[in-house]
Short mmCIF file of C-alpha atoms and ligand atoms in Angstrom, two decimals:
data_model
loop_
_atom_site.label_atom_id
_atom_site.label_comp_id
_atom_site.label_asym_id
_atom_site.label_seq_id
_atom_site.Cartn_x
_atom_site.Cartn_y
_atom_site.Cartn_z
CA UNK A 1 125.87 114.93 113.18
CA UNK A 2 123.69 117.99 113.60
CA UNK A 3 121.51 118.03 116.72
CA UNK A 4 117.99 118.45 115.43
CA UNK A 5 114.70 119.59 116.92
CA UNK A 6 113.57 116.35 118.53
CA UNK A 7 116.97 114.87 119.38
CA UNK A 8 117.06 116.35 122.90
CA UNK A 9 115.38 114.92 125.97
CA UNK A 10 113.44 117.30 128.19
CA UNK A 11 116.36 117.74 130.57
CA UNK A 12 118.75 118.34 127.66
CA UNK A 13 116.39 121.01 126.34
CA UNK A 14 116.36 122.55 129.77
CA UNK A 15 120.17 122.66 129.75
CA UNK A 16 120.20 124.17 126.28
CA UNK A 17 117.81 126.90 127.42
CA UNK A 18 119.82 127.56 130.56
CA UNK A 19 118.51 130.51 132.52
CA UNK A 20 114.92 130.08 131.32
CA UNK A 21 112.42 129.27 134.06
CA UNK A 22 111.00 125.74 134.23
CA UNK A 23 107.59 126.70 133.02
CA UNK A 24 109.09 128.20 129.87
CA UNK A 25 110.97 124.98 129.10
CA UNK A 26 107.69 123.11 129.62
CA UNK A 27 105.86 125.47 127.28
CA UNK A 28 108.46 124.90 124.57
CA UNK A 29 108.51 121.14 125.14
CA UNK A 30 104.74 120.79 125.10
CA UNK A 31 104.41 123.13 122.14
CA UNK A 32 106.86 121.07 120.08
CA UNK A 33 105.48 117.71 121.17
CA UNK A 34 101.87 117.66 122.38
CA UNK A 35 100.81 120.51 120.09
CA UNK A 36 103.07 119.65 117.13
CA UNK A 37 103.99 123.30 116.69
CA UNK A 38 106.74 124.92 114.71
CA UNK A 39 108.98 127.21 116.81
CA UNK A 40 107.46 130.28 115.13
CA UNK A 41 104.03 129.10 116.30
CA UNK A 42 105.02 129.00 119.98
CA UNK A 43 103.09 132.20 120.53
CA UNK A 44 102.95 131.76 124.29
CA UNK A 45 106.72 132.30 124.62
CA UNK A 46 108.70 135.50 123.87
CA UNK A 47 109.75 136.04 120.28
CA UNK A 48 113.46 135.97 121.18
CA UNK A 49 113.08 132.47 122.61
CA UNK A 50 111.19 131.32 119.51
CA UNK A 51 114.10 132.55 117.41
CA UNK A 52 116.62 130.79 119.66
CA UNK A 53 114.78 127.49 119.26
CA UNK A 54 114.62 128.00 115.52
CA UNK A 55 118.38 128.59 115.34
CA UNK A 56 119.61 126.00 117.82
CA UNK A 57 117.25 123.23 116.85
CA UNK A 58 116.79 122.96 113.10
CA UNK A 59 114.34 120.36 111.80
CA UNK A 60 115.76 116.92 110.94
CA UNK A 61 113.47 116.41 107.99
CA UNK A 62 113.31 118.50 104.83
CA UNK A 63 110.30 117.68 102.69
CA UNK A 64 111.27 116.49 99.23
CA UNK A 65 108.08 115.13 97.78
CA UNK A 66 104.59 114.07 98.73
CA UNK A 67 102.43 111.56 96.86
CA UNK A 68 98.79 110.73 97.55
CA UNK A 69 96.67 107.67 96.77
CA UNK A 70 93.43 105.97 97.78
CA UNK A 71 91.38 109.16 97.46
CA UNK A 72 93.94 111.12 99.47
CA UNK A 73 93.59 108.68 102.36
CA UNK A 74 97.18 107.48 101.91
CA UNK A 75 99.91 110.11 101.89
CA UNK A 76 103.53 109.18 101.35
CA UNK A 77 106.07 111.75 102.45
CA UNK A 78 109.67 111.64 101.28
CA UNK A 79 112.18 113.40 103.52
CA UNK A 80 115.80 114.36 103.23
CA UNK A 81 117.92 114.06 106.36
CA UNK A 82 120.58 116.64 107.24
CA UNK A 83 123.32 114.43 105.76
CA UNK A 84 121.44 113.88 102.50
CA UNK A 85 119.93 110.44 103.10
CA UNK A 86 116.32 109.96 102.11
CA UNK A 87 113.61 108.27 104.15
CA UNK A 88 109.88 107.90 103.80
CA UNK A 89 106.88 107.84 106.07
CA UNK A 90 103.28 107.08 105.17
CA UNK A 91 100.13 108.53 106.72
CA UNK A 92 97.02 106.38 106.33
CA UNK A 93 93.51 107.50 107.21
CA UNK A 94 90.92 104.84 108.04
CA UNK A 95 87.33 105.22 109.14
CA UNK A 96 88.19 104.77 112.80
CA UNK A 97 91.85 105.75 113.04
CA UNK A 98 94.81 107.46 111.42
CA UNK A 99 98.07 105.58 111.34
CA UNK A 100 101.55 106.75 110.50
CA UNK A 101 104.08 104.22 109.28
CA UNK A 102 107.59 105.40 110.16
CA UNK A 103 111.12 104.48 109.13
CA UNK A 104 113.70 103.49 111.72
CA UNK A 105 116.76 103.31 109.46
CA UNK A 106 117.88 104.78 106.15
CA UNK A 107 117.99 101.55 104.16
CA UNK A 108 118.09 98.17 105.87
CA UNK A 109 120.72 95.50 106.49
CA UNK A 110 118.30 92.56 106.76
CA UNK A 111 118.33 91.87 103.00
CA UNK A 112 114.93 90.16 102.77
CA UNK A 113 114.81 89.25 99.09
CA UNK A 114 111.21 90.40 98.43
CA UNK A 115 111.50 93.79 100.19
CA UNK A 116 112.46 96.92 98.26
CA UNK A 117 114.36 98.41 101.21
CA UNK A 118 116.24 95.16 101.77
CA UNK A 119 117.27 95.17 98.12
CA UNK A 120 118.92 98.58 98.50
CA UNK A 121 121.07 97.86 101.56
CA UNK A 122 121.90 99.77 104.72
CA UNK A 123 122.88 103.43 105.01
CA UNK A 124 122.55 104.27 108.70
CA UNK A 125 120.41 104.16 111.83
CA UNK A 126 117.98 107.01 112.32
CA UNK A 127 118.30 109.03 115.51
CA UNK A 128 115.53 109.24 118.10
CA UNK A 129 114.78 112.76 116.92
CA UNK A 130 114.52 111.73 113.28
CA UNK A 131 111.98 109.06 114.23
CA UNK A 132 109.93 111.28 116.55
CA UNK A 133 109.86 114.07 114.00
CA UNK A 134 108.25 111.76 111.41
CA UNK A 135 105.31 111.32 113.78
CA UNK A 136 105.10 115.05 114.51
CA UNK A 137 105.13 115.87 110.78
CA UNK A 138 102.41 113.32 110.14
CA UNK A 139 100.34 114.83 112.94
CA UNK A 140 100.79 118.29 111.41
CA UNK A 141 99.84 116.97 107.99
CA UNK A 142 96.87 115.12 109.42
CA UNK A 143 95.31 118.33 110.73
CA UNK A 144 91.93 117.80 112.41
CA UNK A 145 92.29 114.04 112.25
CA UNK A 146 94.37 112.94 115.20
CA UNK A 147 97.17 110.47 114.48
CA UNK A 148 96.10 107.60 116.75
CA UNK A 149 98.50 104.80 115.76
CA UNK A 150 102.18 104.49 114.93
CA UNK A 151 103.64 101.46 113.18
CA UNK A 152 107.36 100.87 112.69
CA UNK A 153 106.85 99.28 109.29
CA UNK A 154 108.61 101.78 107.08
CA UNK A 155 112.23 101.51 106.02
CA UNK A 156 114.59 99.63 108.31
CA UNK A 157 114.58 97.05 111.08
CA UNK A 158 113.52 98.78 114.32
CA UNK A 159 114.92 96.12 116.65
CA UNK A 160 118.35 96.43 115.01
CA UNK A 161 118.30 100.09 116.11
CA UNK A 162 116.93 99.57 119.61
CA UNK A 163 119.06 102.27 121.26
CA UNK A 164 117.43 105.01 119.18
CA UNK A 165 114.05 103.38 118.62
CA UNK A 166 113.14 102.74 122.24
CA UNK A 167 113.59 106.35 123.43
CA UNK A 168 111.52 107.37 120.38
CA UNK A 169 108.76 104.95 121.42
CA UNK A 170 108.79 106.42 124.94
CA UNK A 171 108.61 109.96 123.61
CA UNK A 172 105.78 109.08 121.20
CA UNK A 173 103.93 107.61 124.17
CA UNK A 174 104.79 110.08 126.94
CA UNK A 175 104.94 113.35 125.04
CA UNK A 176 102.95 112.89 121.85
CA UNK A 177 100.29 111.06 123.84
CA UNK A 178 99.84 107.93 121.72
CA UNK A 179 98.75 104.82 123.64
CA UNK A 180 101.33 102.05 124.08
CA UNK A 181 99.07 99.44 122.48
CA UNK A 182 98.69 101.72 119.47
CA UNK A 183 102.42 101.70 118.86
CA UNK A 184 103.52 98.63 116.91
CA UNK A 185 107.09 97.49 116.44
CA UNK A 186 107.53 95.16 113.50
CA UNK A 187 110.57 92.89 113.36
CA UNK A 188 111.87 90.29 110.97
CA UNK A 189 113.05 88.38 114.04
CA UNK A 190 116.06 90.09 115.60
CA UNK A 191 116.17 87.95 118.72
CA UNK A 192 118.40 90.20 120.90
CA UNK A 193 116.00 93.06 120.18
CA UNK A 194 112.99 90.95 121.18
CA UNK A 195 114.85 90.08 124.41
CA UNK A 196 115.43 93.76 125.15
CA UNK A 197 111.81 94.55 124.40
CA UNK A 198 110.82 91.89 126.92
CA UNK A 199 112.65 93.90 129.61
CA UNK A 200 110.69 97.10 128.96
CA UNK A 201 107.58 98.18 130.84
CA UNK A 202 105.64 99.92 128.10
CA UNK A 203 103.21 97.37 126.61
CA UNK A 204 103.64 98.17 122.92
CA UNK A 205 102.38 95.79 120.24
CA UNK A 206 104.77 93.43 118.51
CA UNK A 207 104.42 92.15 114.97
CA UNK A 208 106.79 89.53 113.61
CA UNK A 209 107.40 89.29 109.88
CA UNK A 210 107.41 85.52 109.67
CA UNK A 211 106.60 84.75 106.01
CA UNK A 212 107.66 81.13 106.42
CA UNK A 213 107.66 78.66 109.29
CA UNK A 214 110.17 76.47 107.54
CA UNK A 215 113.87 77.18 108.15
CA UNK A 216 114.99 76.13 104.70
CA UNK A 217 112.63 78.56 102.99
CA UNK A 218 112.97 81.31 105.57
CA UNK A 219 116.79 81.18 105.32
CA UNK A 220 116.38 82.02 101.67
CA UNK A 221 113.84 84.85 101.82
CA UNK A 222 114.81 86.38 105.20
CA UNK A 223 118.56 85.76 105.68
CA UNK A 224 118.46 86.83 109.36
CA UNK A 225 116.91 83.39 109.91
CA UNK A 226 120.37 81.86 109.40
CA UNK A 227 121.49 83.70 112.54
CA UNK A 228 118.24 83.36 114.50
CA UNK A 229 116.43 80.27 113.22
CA UNK A 230 112.78 79.59 113.98
CA UNK A 231 113.52 77.65 117.17
CA UNK A 232 115.46 80.60 118.64
CA UNK A 233 112.80 83.03 117.47
CA UNK A 234 110.10 80.92 119.11
CA UNK A 235 112.04 80.81 122.40
CA UNK A 236 112.40 84.59 122.45
CA UNK A 237 108.72 85.05 121.62
CA UNK A 238 107.66 82.65 124.37
CA UNK A 239 109.67 84.62 126.95
CA UNK A 240 108.19 87.82 125.60
CA UNK A 241 104.65 86.44 125.91
CA UNK A 242 105.27 85.15 129.42
CA UNK A 243 106.63 88.51 130.54
CA UNK A 244 104.10 90.76 128.84
CA UNK A 245 100.98 88.75 128.27
CA UNK A 246 100.53 90.66 125.03
CA UNK A 247 99.00 89.26 121.86
CA UNK A 248 101.46 88.69 119.05
CA UNK A 249 100.83 89.06 115.38
CA UNK A 250 102.63 87.41 112.50
CA UNK A 251 102.95 88.96 109.08
CA UNK A 252 102.93 86.73 106.04
CA UNK A 253 103.48 88.29 102.61
CA UNK A 254 102.04 85.81 100.15
CA UNK A 255 104.47 84.67 97.47
CA UNK A 256 103.32 82.25 94.77
CA UNK A 257 104.86 78.83 95.16
CA UNK A 258 106.98 79.93 98.15
CA UNK A 259 104.70 80.10 101.18
CA UNK A 260 101.12 79.67 99.92
CA UNK A 261 100.60 75.88 99.89
CA UNK A 262 98.51 73.81 102.27
CA UNK A 263 101.76 72.48 103.68
CA UNK A 264 102.95 76.05 104.36
CA UNK A 265 99.64 76.80 106.10
CA UNK A 266 100.10 73.75 108.32
CA UNK A 267 103.65 74.81 109.23
CA UNK A 268 102.39 78.30 110.01
CA UNK A 269 99.53 76.94 112.13
CA UNK A 270 101.91 74.72 114.09
CA UNK A 271 104.20 77.69 114.74
CA UNK A 272 101.47 80.23 115.52
CA UNK A 273 99.03 78.22 117.67
CA UNK A 274 101.13 78.03 120.85
CA UNK A 275 101.26 81.84 120.81
CA UNK A 276 97.59 82.25 120.03
CA UNK A 277 98.94 84.69 117.48
CA UNK A 278 96.96 86.64 114.95
CA UNK A 279 98.15 86.30 111.36
CA UNK A 280 98.15 89.16 108.85
CA UNK A 281 98.19 87.90 105.29
CA UNK A 282 99.74 90.57 103.08
CA UNK A 283 99.27 90.54 99.30
CA UNK A 284 102.86 90.72 97.96
CA UNK A 285 103.74 94.03 96.40
CA UNK A 286 106.01 93.91 93.39
CA UNK A 287 109.56 95.19 93.91
CA UNK A 288 112.33 95.72 91.35
CA UNK A 289 114.61 92.93 92.58
CA UNK A 290 112.17 90.05 93.16
CA UNK A 291 110.45 88.35 90.27
CA UNK A 292 108.27 85.80 92.11
CA UNK A 293 104.66 86.91 91.67
CA UNK A 294 102.30 87.43 94.57
CA UNK A 295 99.67 84.81 95.37
CA UNK A 296 96.43 85.58 93.51
CA UNK A 297 93.53 86.99 95.56
CA UNK A 298 91.36 83.83 95.46
CA UNK A 299 94.24 81.69 96.69
CA UNK A 300 94.88 84.14 99.54
CA UNK A 301 91.27 83.66 100.65
CA UNK A 302 91.68 79.88 100.31
CA UNK A 303 94.86 80.07 102.45
CA UNK A 304 92.97 82.07 105.05
CA UNK A 305 90.25 79.38 105.11
CA UNK A 306 92.85 76.64 105.57
CA UNK A 307 94.32 78.55 108.52
CA UNK A 308 90.84 79.02 109.93
CA UNK A 309 90.18 75.27 109.73
CA UNK A 310 93.45 74.76 111.64
CA UNK A 311 92.32 77.11 114.39
CA UNK A 312 94.39 80.14 113.42
CA UNK A 313 92.82 83.56 113.14
CA UNK A 314 94.00 85.39 110.02
CA UNK A 315 93.01 88.59 108.26
CA UNK A 316 93.97 89.82 104.82
CA UNK A 317 95.59 93.21 104.93
CA UNK A 318 94.11 95.93 102.75
CA UNK A 319 96.81 97.06 100.40
CA UNK A 320 97.20 100.77 100.94
CA UNK A 321 99.24 102.88 98.57
CA UNK A 322 100.29 100.13 96.16
CA UNK A 323 100.08 102.51 93.20
CA UNK A 324 102.45 105.04 94.78
CA UNK A 325 105.07 102.55 95.99
CA UNK A 326 104.04 103.24 99.57
CA UNK A 327 102.78 99.75 100.30
CA UNK A 328 104.68 97.34 102.54
CA UNK A 329 108.17 96.71 101.32
CA UNK A 330 108.01 99.28 98.58
CA UNK A 331 109.48 102.16 100.49
CA UNK A 332 112.59 102.65 98.55
CA UNK A 333 113.70 106.23 98.49
CA UNK A 334 114.91 107.21 95.08
CA UNK A 335 118.62 106.78 94.64
CA UNK A 336 119.06 110.27 93.41
CA UNK A 337 117.04 113.37 93.88
CA UNK A 338 118.04 116.73 92.61
CA UNK A 339 117.48 119.02 95.53
CA UNK A 340 118.81 122.52 95.68
CA UNK A 341 120.41 121.75 92.34
CA UNK A 342 122.70 119.17 93.85
CA UNK A 343 122.36 115.47 93.07
CA UNK A 344 122.41 113.41 96.22
CA UNK A 345 123.97 110.02 95.94
CA UNK A 346 123.58 107.10 98.22
CA UNK A 347 126.72 105.41 99.38
CA UNK A 348 127.15 102.06 97.67
N1 SAH B 401 112.01 95.33 109.23
C1 SAH B 401 110.71 95.27 109.83
C2 SAH B 401 109.79 96.42 109.49
C3 SAH B 401 109.68 96.87 108.04
S1 SAH B 401 108.82 95.87 106.87
C4 SAH B 401 110.05 93.95 109.51
O1 SAH B 401 110.59 93.19 108.72
O2 SAH B 401 109.02 93.65 110.09
C5 SAH B 401 107.12 96.00 107.17
C6 SAH B 401 106.36 94.79 106.64
O3 SAH B 401 106.28 94.76 105.20
C7 SAH B 401 107.03 93.49 107.02
O4 SAH B 401 106.09 92.55 107.44
C8 SAH B 401 107.65 93.06 105.72
O5 SAH B 401 107.96 91.72 105.70
C9 SAH B 401 106.58 93.45 104.75
N2 SAH B 401 107.03 93.46 103.36
C10 SAH B 401 108.27 93.67 102.91
N3 SAH B 401 108.31 93.60 101.58
C11 SAH B 401 107.07 93.34 101.16
C12 SAH B 401 106.47 93.20 99.88
N4 SAH B 401 107.18 93.29 98.76
N5 SAH B 401 105.14 92.96 99.82
C13 SAH B 401 104.41 92.89 100.94
N6 SAH B 401 104.91 93.03 102.19
C14 SAH B 401 106.24 93.25 102.29
#
């Protein structure tokens, strides 16, 4: 694999630029990270060094396409990686914040039936640099509006790629300057990953894509549940809570007749209450491989009221980017894109 611009740690960059004084390495590092600059824009370092950086550290992401929605407040960016795989990230502007949703893998192995990425299958893990660069690109694209939040809710399962994801989280925090609580890892329930997260110091936010608090149903819609059933998931989350004292949130994409009954709300309440967890109700977005319709809007509000009466705090997530396939679970990079005249095929 090619080493790309954000793949190196600070000390590796320092080795690469052997002979350069410390302060120069710092200028390059800060320019690339804190200031989101392109090598050519590092005007405080000599031109020869700018050229060296340009040559030795090519970008990981080549822009393929950009699509906007919601009055330009949602911007989906499609990228090609150096080996041809395609990934997406989504920049979302809100009144009080700007959030980038990043991918952690090309494809996903979790195979959740209702998720577009899960329907495509797994290509490969992203590297730390490929993840960090998505945030830098979003910050560049965002211009005057500072990217304040990062959510790992794009393609892939971040906790199945912990070795690359965690250094990316640290870099996003330490070098891009985004607060730990404003970085959210979202997992379908990869228990070993939650256990590793429990060992880390940085108090990031954790969201768990629960969708059902019933093993029989969850086994069907989120197959990882067959390996880590609800009881195991709950154990891992209890240890996490004890160690970190951080609020948890549960995501619940509302599928008609699957997880939207009063009984389902009671199961959810029983599961969520011990964690004092916040529940995010997500209107289901249609995907090519899942025909069950989403719960209608009135019934989502009813479900929220039932949860409320059971003492569980729930909000209904605004559905950003649904018309550009950038909403949750719809990030499915096109199978084929003609770029530089060459069709790029996914492995099957
Ligand atoms: N693998 C991680 C992160 C990516 S998914 C995870 O599962 O959490 C980000 C969120 O979108 C998850 O909560 C996921 O369950 C949800 N999602 C997936 N498909 C969806 C769909 N079709 N409609 C609404 N939400 C969906």
